[in-house]
PDB file of C-alpha atoms and ligand atoms in Angstrom:
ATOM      1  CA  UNK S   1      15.784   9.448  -1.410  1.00 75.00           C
ATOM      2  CA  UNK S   2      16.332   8.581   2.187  1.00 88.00           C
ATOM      3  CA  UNK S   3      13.634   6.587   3.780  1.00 93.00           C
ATOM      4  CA  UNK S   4      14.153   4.434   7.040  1.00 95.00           C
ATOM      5  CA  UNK S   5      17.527   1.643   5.645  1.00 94.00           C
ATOM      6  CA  UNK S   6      19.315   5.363   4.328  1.00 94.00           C
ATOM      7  CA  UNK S   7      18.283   7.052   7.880  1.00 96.00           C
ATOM      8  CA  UNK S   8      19.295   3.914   9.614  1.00 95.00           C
ATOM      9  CA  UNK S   9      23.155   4.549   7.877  1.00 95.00           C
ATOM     10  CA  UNK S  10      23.286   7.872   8.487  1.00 96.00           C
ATOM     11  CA  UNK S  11      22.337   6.937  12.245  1.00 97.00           C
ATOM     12  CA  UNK S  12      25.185   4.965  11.984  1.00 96.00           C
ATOM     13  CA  UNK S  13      27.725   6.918  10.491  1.00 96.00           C
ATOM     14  CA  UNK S  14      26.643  10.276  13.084  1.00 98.00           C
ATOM     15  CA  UNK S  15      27.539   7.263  15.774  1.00 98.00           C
ATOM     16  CA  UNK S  16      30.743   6.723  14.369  1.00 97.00           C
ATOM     17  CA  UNK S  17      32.018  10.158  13.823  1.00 98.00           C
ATOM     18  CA  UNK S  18      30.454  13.239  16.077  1.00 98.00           C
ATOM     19  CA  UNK S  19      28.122  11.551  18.567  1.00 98.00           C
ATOM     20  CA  UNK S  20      29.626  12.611  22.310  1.00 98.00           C
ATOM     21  CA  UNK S  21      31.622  15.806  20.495  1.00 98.00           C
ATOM     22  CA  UNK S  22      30.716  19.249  21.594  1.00 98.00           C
ATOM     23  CA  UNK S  23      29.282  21.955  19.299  1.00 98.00           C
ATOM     24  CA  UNK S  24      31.787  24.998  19.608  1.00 98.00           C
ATOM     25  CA  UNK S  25      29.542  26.757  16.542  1.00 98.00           C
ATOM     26  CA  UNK S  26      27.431  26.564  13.433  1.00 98.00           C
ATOM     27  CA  UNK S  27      28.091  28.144  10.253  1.00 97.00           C
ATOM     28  CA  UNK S  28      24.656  28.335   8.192  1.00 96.00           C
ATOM     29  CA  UNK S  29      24.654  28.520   4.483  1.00 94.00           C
ATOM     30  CA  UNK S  30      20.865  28.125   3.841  1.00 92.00           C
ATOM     31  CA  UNK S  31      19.154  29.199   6.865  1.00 93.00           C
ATOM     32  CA  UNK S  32      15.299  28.493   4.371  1.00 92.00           C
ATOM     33  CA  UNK S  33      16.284  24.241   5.593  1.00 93.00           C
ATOM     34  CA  UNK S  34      15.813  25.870   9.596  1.00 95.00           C
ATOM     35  CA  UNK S  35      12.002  25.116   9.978  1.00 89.00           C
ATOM     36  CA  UNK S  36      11.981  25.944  13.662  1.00 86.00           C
ATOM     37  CA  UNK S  37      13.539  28.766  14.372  1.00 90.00           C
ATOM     38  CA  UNK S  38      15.621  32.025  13.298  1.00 94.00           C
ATOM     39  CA  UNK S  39      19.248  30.957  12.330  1.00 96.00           C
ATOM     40  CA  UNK S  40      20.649  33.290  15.127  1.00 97.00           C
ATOM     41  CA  UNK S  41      18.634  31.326  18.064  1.00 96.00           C
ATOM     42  CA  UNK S  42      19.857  28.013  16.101  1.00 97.00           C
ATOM     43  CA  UNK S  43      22.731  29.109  16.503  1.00 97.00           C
ATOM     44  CA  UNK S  44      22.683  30.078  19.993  1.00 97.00           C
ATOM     45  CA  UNK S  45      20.229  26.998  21.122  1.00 97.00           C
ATOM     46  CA  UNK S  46      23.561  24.968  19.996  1.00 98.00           C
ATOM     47  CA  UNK S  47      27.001  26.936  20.803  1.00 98.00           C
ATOM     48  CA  UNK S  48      28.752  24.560  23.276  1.00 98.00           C
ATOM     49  CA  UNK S  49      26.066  21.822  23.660  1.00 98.00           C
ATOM     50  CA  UNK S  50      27.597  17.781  23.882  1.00 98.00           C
ATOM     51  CA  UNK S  51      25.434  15.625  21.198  1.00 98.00           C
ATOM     52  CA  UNK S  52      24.496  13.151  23.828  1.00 98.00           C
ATOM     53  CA  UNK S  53      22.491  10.094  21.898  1.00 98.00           C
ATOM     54  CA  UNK S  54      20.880   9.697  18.438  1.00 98.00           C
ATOM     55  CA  UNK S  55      18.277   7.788  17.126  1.00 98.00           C
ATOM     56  CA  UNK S  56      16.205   7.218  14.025  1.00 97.00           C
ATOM     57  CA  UNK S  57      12.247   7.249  14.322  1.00 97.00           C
ATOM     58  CA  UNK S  58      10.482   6.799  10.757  1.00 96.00           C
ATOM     59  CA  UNK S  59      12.974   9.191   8.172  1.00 95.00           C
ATOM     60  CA  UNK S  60      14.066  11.205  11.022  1.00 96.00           C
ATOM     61  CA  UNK S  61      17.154  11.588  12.747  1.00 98.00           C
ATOM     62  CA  UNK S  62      17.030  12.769  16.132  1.00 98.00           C
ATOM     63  CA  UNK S  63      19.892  13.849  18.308  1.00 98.00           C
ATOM     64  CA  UNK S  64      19.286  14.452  21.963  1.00 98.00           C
ATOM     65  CA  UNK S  65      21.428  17.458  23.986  1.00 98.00           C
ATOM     66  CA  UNK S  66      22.659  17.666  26.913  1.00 98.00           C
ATOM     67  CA  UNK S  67      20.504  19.977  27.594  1.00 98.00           C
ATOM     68  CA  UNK S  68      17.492  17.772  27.198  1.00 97.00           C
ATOM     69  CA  UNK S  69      16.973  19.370  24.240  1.00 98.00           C
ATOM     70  CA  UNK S  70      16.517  17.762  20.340  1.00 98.00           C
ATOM     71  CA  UNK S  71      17.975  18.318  17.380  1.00 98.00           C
ATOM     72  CA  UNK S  72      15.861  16.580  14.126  1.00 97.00           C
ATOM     73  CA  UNK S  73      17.212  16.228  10.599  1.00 97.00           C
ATOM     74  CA  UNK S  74      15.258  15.495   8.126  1.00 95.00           C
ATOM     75  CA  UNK S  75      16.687  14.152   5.292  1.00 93.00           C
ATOM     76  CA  UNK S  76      13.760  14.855   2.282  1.00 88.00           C
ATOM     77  CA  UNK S  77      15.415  14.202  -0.858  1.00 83.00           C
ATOM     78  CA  UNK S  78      18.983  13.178  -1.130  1.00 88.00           C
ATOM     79  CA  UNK S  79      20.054  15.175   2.110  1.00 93.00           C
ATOM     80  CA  UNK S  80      23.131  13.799   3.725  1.00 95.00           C
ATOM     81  CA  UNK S  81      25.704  14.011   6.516  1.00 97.00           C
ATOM     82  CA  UNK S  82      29.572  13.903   5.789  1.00 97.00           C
ATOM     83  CA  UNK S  83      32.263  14.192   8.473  1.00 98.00           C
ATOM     84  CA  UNK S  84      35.592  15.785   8.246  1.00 98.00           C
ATOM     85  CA  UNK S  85      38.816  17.635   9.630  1.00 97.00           C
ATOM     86  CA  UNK S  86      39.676  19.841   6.447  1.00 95.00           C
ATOM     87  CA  UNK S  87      37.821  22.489   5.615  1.00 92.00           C
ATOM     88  CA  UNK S  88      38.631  22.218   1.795  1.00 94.00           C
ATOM     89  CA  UNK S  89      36.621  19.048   1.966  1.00 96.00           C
ATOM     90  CA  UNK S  90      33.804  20.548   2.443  1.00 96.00           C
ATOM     91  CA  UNK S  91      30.878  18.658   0.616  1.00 97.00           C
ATOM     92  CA  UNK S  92      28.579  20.105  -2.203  1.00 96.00           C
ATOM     93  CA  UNK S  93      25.208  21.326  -1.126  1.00 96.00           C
ATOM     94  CA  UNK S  94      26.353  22.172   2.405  1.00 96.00           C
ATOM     95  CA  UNK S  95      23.788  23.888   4.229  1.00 96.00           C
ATOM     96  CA  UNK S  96      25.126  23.940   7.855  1.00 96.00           C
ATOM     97  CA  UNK S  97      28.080  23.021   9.435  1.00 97.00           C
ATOM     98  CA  UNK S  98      28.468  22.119  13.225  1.00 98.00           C
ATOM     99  CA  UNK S  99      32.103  23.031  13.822  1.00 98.00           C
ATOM    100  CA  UNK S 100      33.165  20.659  16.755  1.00 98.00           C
ATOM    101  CA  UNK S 101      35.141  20.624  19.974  1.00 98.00           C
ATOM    102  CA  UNK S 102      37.763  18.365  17.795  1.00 98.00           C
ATOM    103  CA  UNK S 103      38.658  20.210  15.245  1.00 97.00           C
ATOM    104  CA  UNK S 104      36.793  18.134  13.069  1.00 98.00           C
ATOM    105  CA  UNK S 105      33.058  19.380  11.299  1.00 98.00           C
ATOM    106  CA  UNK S 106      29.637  17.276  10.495  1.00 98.00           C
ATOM    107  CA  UNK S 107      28.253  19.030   7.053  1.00 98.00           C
ATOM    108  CA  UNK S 108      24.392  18.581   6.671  1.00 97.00           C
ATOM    109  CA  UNK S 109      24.125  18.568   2.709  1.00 96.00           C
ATOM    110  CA  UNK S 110      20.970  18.624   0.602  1.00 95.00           C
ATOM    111  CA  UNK S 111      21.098  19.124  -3.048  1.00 91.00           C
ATOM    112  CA  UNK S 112      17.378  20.449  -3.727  1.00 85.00           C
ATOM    113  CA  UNK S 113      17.100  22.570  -0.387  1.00 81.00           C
ATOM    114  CA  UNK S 114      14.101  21.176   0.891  1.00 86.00           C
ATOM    115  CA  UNK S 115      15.650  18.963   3.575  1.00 93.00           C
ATOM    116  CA  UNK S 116      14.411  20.624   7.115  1.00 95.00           C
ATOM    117  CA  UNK S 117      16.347  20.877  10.615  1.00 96.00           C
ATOM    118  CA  UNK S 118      14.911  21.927  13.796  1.00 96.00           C
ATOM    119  CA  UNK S 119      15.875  22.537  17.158  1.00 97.00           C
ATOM    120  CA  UNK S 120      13.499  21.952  19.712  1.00 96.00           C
ATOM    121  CA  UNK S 121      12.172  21.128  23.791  1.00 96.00           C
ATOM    122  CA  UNK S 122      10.475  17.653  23.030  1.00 96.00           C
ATOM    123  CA  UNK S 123      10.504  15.544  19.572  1.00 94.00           C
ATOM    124  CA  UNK S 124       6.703  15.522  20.312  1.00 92.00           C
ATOM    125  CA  UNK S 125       6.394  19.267  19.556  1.00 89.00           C
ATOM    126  CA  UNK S 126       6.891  18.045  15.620  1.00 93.00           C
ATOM    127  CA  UNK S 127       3.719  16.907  14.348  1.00 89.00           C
ATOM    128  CA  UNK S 128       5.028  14.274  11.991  1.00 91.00           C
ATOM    129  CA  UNK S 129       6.591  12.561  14.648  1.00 95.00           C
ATOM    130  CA  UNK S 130       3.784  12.721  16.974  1.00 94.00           C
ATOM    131  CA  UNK S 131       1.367  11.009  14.810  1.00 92.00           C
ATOM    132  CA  UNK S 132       3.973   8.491  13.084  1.00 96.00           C
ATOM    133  CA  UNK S 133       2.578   4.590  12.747  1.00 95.00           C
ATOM    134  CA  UNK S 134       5.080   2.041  14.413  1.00 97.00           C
ATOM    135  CA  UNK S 135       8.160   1.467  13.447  1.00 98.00           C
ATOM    136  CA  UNK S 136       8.371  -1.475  11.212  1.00 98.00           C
ATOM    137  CA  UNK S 137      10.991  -2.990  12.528  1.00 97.00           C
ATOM    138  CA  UNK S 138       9.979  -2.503  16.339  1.00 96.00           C
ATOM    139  CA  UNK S 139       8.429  -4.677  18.837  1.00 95.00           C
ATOM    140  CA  UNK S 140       5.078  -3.049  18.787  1.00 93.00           C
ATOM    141  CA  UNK S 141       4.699  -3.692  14.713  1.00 97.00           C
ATOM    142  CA  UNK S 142       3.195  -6.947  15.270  1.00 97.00           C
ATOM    143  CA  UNK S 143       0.716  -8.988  12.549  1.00 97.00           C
ATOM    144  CA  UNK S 144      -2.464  -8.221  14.999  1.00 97.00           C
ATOM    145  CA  UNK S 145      -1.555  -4.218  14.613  1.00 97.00           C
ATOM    146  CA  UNK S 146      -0.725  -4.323  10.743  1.00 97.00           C
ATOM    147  CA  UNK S 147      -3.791  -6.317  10.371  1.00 96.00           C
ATOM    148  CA  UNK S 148      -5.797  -3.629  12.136  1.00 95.00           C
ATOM    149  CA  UNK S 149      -3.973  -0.799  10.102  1.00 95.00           C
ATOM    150  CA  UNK S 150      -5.139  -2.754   6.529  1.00 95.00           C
ATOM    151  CA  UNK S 151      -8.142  -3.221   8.097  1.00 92.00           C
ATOM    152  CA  UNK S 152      -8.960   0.503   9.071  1.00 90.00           C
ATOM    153  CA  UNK S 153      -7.940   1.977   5.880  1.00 87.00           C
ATOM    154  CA  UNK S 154     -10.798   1.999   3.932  1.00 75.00           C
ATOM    155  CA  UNK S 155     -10.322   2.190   0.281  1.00 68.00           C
ATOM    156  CA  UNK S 156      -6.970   3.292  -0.416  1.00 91.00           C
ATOM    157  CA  UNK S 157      -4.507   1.380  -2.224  1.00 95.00           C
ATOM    158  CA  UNK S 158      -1.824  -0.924  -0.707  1.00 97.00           C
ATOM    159  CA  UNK S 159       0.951   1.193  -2.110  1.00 96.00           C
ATOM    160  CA  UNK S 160      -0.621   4.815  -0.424  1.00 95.00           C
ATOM    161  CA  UNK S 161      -1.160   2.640   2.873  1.00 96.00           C
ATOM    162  CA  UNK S 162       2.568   2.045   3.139  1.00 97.00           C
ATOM    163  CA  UNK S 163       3.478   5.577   1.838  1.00 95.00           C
ATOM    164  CA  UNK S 164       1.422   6.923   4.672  1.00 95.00           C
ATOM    165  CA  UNK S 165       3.745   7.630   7.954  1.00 94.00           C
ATOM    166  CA  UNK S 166       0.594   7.534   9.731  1.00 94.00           C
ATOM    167  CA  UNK S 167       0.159   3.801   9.709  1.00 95.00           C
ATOM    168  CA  UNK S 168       3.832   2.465   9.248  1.00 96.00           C
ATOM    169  CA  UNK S 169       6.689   4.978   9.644  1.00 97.00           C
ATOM    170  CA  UNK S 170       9.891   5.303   7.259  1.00 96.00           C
ATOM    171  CA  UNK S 171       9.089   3.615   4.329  1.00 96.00           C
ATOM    172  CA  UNK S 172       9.423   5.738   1.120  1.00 94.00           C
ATOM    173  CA  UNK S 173       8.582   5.319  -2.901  1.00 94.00           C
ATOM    174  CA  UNK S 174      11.066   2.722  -3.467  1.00 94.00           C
ATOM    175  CA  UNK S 175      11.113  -0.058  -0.323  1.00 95.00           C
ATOM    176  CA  UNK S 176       7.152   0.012  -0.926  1.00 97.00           C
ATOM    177  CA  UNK S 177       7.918  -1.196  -4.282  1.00 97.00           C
ATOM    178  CA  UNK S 178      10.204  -4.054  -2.865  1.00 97.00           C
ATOM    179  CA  UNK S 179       7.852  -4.932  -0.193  1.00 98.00           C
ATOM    180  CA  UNK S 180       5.183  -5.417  -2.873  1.00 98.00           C
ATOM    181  CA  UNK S 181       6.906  -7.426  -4.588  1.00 98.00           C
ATOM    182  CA  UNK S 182       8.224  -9.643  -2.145  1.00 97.00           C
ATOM    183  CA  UNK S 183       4.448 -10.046  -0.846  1.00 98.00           C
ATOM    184  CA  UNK S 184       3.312 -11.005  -4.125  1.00 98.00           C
ATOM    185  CA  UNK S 185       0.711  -7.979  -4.366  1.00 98.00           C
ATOM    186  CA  UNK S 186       0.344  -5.596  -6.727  1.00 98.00           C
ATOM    187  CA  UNK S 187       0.564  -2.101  -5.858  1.00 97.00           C
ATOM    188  CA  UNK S 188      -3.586  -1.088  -6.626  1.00 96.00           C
ATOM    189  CA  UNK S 189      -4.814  -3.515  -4.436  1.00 96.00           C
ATOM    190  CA  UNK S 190      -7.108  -2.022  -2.144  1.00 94.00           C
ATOM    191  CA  UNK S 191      -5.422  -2.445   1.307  1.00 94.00           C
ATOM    192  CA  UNK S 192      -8.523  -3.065   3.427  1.00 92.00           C
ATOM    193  CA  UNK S 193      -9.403  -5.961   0.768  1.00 92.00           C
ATOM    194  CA  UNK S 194      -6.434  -7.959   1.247  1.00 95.00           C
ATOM    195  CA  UNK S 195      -7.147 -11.287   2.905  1.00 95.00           C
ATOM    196  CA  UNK S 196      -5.808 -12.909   6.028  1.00 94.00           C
ATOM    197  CA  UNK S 197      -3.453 -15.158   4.069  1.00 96.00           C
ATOM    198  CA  UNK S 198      -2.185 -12.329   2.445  1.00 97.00           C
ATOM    199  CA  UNK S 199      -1.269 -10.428   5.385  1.00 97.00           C
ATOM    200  CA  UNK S 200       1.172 -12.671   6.950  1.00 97.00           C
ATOM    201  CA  UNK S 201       3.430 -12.263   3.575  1.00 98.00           C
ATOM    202  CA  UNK S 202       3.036  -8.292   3.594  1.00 98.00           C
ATOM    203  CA  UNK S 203       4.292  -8.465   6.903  1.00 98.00           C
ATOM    204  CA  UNK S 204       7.197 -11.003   6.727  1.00 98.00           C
ATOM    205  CA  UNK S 205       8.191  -8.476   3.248  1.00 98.00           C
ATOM    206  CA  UNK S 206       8.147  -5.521   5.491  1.00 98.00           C
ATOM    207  CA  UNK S 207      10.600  -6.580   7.972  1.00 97.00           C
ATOM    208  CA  UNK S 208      12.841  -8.680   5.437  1.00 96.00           C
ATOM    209  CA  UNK S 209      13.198  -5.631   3.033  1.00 96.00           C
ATOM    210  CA  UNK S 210      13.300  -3.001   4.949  1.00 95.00           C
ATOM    211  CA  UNK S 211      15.889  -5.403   7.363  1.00 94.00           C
ATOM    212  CA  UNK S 212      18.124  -6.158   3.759  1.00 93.00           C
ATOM    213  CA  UNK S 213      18.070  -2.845   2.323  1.00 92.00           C
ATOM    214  CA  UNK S 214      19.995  -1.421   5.724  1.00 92.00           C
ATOM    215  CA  UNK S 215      22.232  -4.417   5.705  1.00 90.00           C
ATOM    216  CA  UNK S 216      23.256  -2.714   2.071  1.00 87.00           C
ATOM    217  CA  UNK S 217      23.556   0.613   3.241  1.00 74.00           C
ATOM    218  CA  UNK S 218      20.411   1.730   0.914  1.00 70.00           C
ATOM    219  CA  UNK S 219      21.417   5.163  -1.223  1.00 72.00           C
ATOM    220  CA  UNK S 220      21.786   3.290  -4.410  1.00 72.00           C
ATOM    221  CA  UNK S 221      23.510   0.578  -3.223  1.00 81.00           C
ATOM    222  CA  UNK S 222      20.594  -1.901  -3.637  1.00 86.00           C
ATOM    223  CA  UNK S 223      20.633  -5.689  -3.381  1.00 87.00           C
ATOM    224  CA  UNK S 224      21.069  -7.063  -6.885  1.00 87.00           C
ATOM    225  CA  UNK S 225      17.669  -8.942  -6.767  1.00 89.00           C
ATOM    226  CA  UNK S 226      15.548  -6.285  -6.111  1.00 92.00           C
ATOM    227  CA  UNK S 227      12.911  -4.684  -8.669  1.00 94.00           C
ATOM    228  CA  UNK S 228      14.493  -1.808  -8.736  1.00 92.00           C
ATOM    229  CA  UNK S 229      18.151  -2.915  -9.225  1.00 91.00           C
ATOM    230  CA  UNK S 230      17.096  -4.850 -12.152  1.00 92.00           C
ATOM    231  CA  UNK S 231      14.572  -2.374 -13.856  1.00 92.00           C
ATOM    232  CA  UNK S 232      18.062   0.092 -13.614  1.00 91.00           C
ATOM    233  CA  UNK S 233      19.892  -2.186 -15.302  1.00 91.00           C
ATOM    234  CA  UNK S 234      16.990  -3.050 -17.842  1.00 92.00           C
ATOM    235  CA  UNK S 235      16.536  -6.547 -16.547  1.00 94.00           C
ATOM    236  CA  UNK S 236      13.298  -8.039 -15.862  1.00 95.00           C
ATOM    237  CA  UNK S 237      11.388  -9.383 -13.272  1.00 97.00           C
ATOM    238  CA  UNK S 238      13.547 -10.818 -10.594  1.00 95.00           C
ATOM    239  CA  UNK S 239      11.465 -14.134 -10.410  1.00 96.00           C
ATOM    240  CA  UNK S 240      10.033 -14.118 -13.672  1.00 97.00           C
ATOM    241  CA  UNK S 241      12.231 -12.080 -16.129  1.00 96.00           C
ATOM    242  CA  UNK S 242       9.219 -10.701 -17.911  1.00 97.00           C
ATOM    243  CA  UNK S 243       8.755  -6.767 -18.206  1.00 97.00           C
ATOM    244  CA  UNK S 244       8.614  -4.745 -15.210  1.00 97.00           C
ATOM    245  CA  UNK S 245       5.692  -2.595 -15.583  1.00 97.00           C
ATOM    246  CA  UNK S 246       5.312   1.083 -14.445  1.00 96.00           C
ATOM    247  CA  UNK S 247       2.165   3.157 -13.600  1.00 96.00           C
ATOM    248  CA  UNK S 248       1.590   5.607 -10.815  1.00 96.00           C
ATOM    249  CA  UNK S 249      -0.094   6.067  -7.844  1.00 94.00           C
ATOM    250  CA  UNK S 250      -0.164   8.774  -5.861  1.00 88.00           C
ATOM    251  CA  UNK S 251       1.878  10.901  -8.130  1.00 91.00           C
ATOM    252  CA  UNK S 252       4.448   8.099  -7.311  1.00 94.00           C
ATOM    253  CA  UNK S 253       6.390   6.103  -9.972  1.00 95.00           C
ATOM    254  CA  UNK S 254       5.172   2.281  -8.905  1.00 97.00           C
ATOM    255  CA  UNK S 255       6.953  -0.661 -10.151  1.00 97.00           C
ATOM    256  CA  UNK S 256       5.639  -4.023 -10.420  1.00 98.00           C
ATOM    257  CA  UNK S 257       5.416  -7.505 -12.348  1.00 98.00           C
ATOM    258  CA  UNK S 258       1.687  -8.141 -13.342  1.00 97.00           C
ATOM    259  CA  UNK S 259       2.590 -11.822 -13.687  1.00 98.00           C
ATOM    260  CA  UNK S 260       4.439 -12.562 -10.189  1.00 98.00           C
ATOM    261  CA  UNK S 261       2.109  -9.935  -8.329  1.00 98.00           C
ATOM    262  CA  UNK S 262      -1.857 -10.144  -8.253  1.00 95.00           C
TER     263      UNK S 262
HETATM  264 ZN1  LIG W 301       7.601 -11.640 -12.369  1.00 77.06          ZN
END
């Protein structure tokens, strides 16, 4: 599932391929994905606009007009971009395609449909990017401000706290796994219980995972040594080698070693 390293890539790749190309149309397969908007003023809102900039803000992809306008992907589960001249090569699960001024066409694919696009004035105007934490990987996520996130979250667990795009943006199901890990905490812990030498860790684990996993190009492609690599290839812990253990919080499959993490 895309969460911020997979965003990150796809960031990348839209920068490599149709950033600066002009819209001529868009053909919509599954206009249910448009959460803003009727597919004909989609349509419309984008017929002959240049895509201008890009960037990624928690697991959203925005991509600025030249009209001043924005255009946000979000990728949900498994949603994807893929670039091309042919039209035969059309991806699976394509659910709109921006036809462009080259000849060539982005695809925006989701296999379970419940990936959303919107077209709209001001990212602002979307209310989970208004109220999104700080970016992990920013200037503003500082220790001071995640120790004043743990601080203010009352009872929750560690794992929710990092789930929660309120306090810390992007991170998904499986990085707040890693980051766990590489902290040395386990998942239950009650965040506003840590202690101050526990923080510093948490923090330093946020930045280096989240900072590896995009170096990887996330989607699947996971560094060896992480939890989840191993647990798919039935190894154990990566410190320890004893059993991975699963539970779940949230609803959320949660991996962890009880003897590296406490
Ligand atoms: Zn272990």
């Amino acid at each position: 599932m895309p969460e911020l390293p997979e965003v990150e890539n796809r960031l990348l790749y839209l920068r490599r391929t149709a950033l600066g190309l002009v819209v001529n149309r868009v053909e919509v397969s599954e206009a249910r994905i448009l959460s803003c908007c009727q597919e004909t003023d989609f349509k419309r809102g984008l017929r002959g606009r240049r895509l201008v900039a890009a960037h990624r803000r928690g697991k959203y992809l925005i991509i600025s007009l030249d009209n001043g306008r924005s255009l946000v992907l979000h990728f949900t589960m498994g949603g994807d971009l893929k670039y091309y001249r042919d039209p035969a090569d059309k991806p699976p699960y394509t659910r709109l395609e921006f036809v462009l001024d080259n000849g060539f066409r982005l695809a925006f694919t989701c296999p379970r449909n419940i990936c959303r696009v919107m077209l709209v004035d001001s990212p602002s105007k979307i209310s989970g990017l208004r109220d999104m934490g700080p970016e992990p990987l920013g200037g503003d996520f500082t220790l001071p401000r995640l120790r004043q996130i743990l601080l203010t979250s009352r009872s929750r667990t560690i794992k929710s706290l990092l789930l929660d795009q309120n306090s810390v943006a992007g991170i998904g199901n499986i990085y707040a796994d890693e980051i766990l890990f590489e902290a040395r905490l386990r998942p239950d812990r009650a965040a506003s219980g840590l202690t101050q030498p526990e923080m510093k860790p948490l923090y330093n684990a946020i930045r280096k995972v989240l900072g590896k996993a995009i170096l990887t190009g996330g989607d699947e492609h996971f560094p060896r040594n992480f939890l989840i690599s191993r647990d798919l290839r039935r190894l154990g812990c990566p410190r320890c080698e004893g059993p991975i253990e699963k539970t779940r919080i949230n609803g959320r499959t949660t991996r962890f070693c009880p003897h590296c993490q406490a």
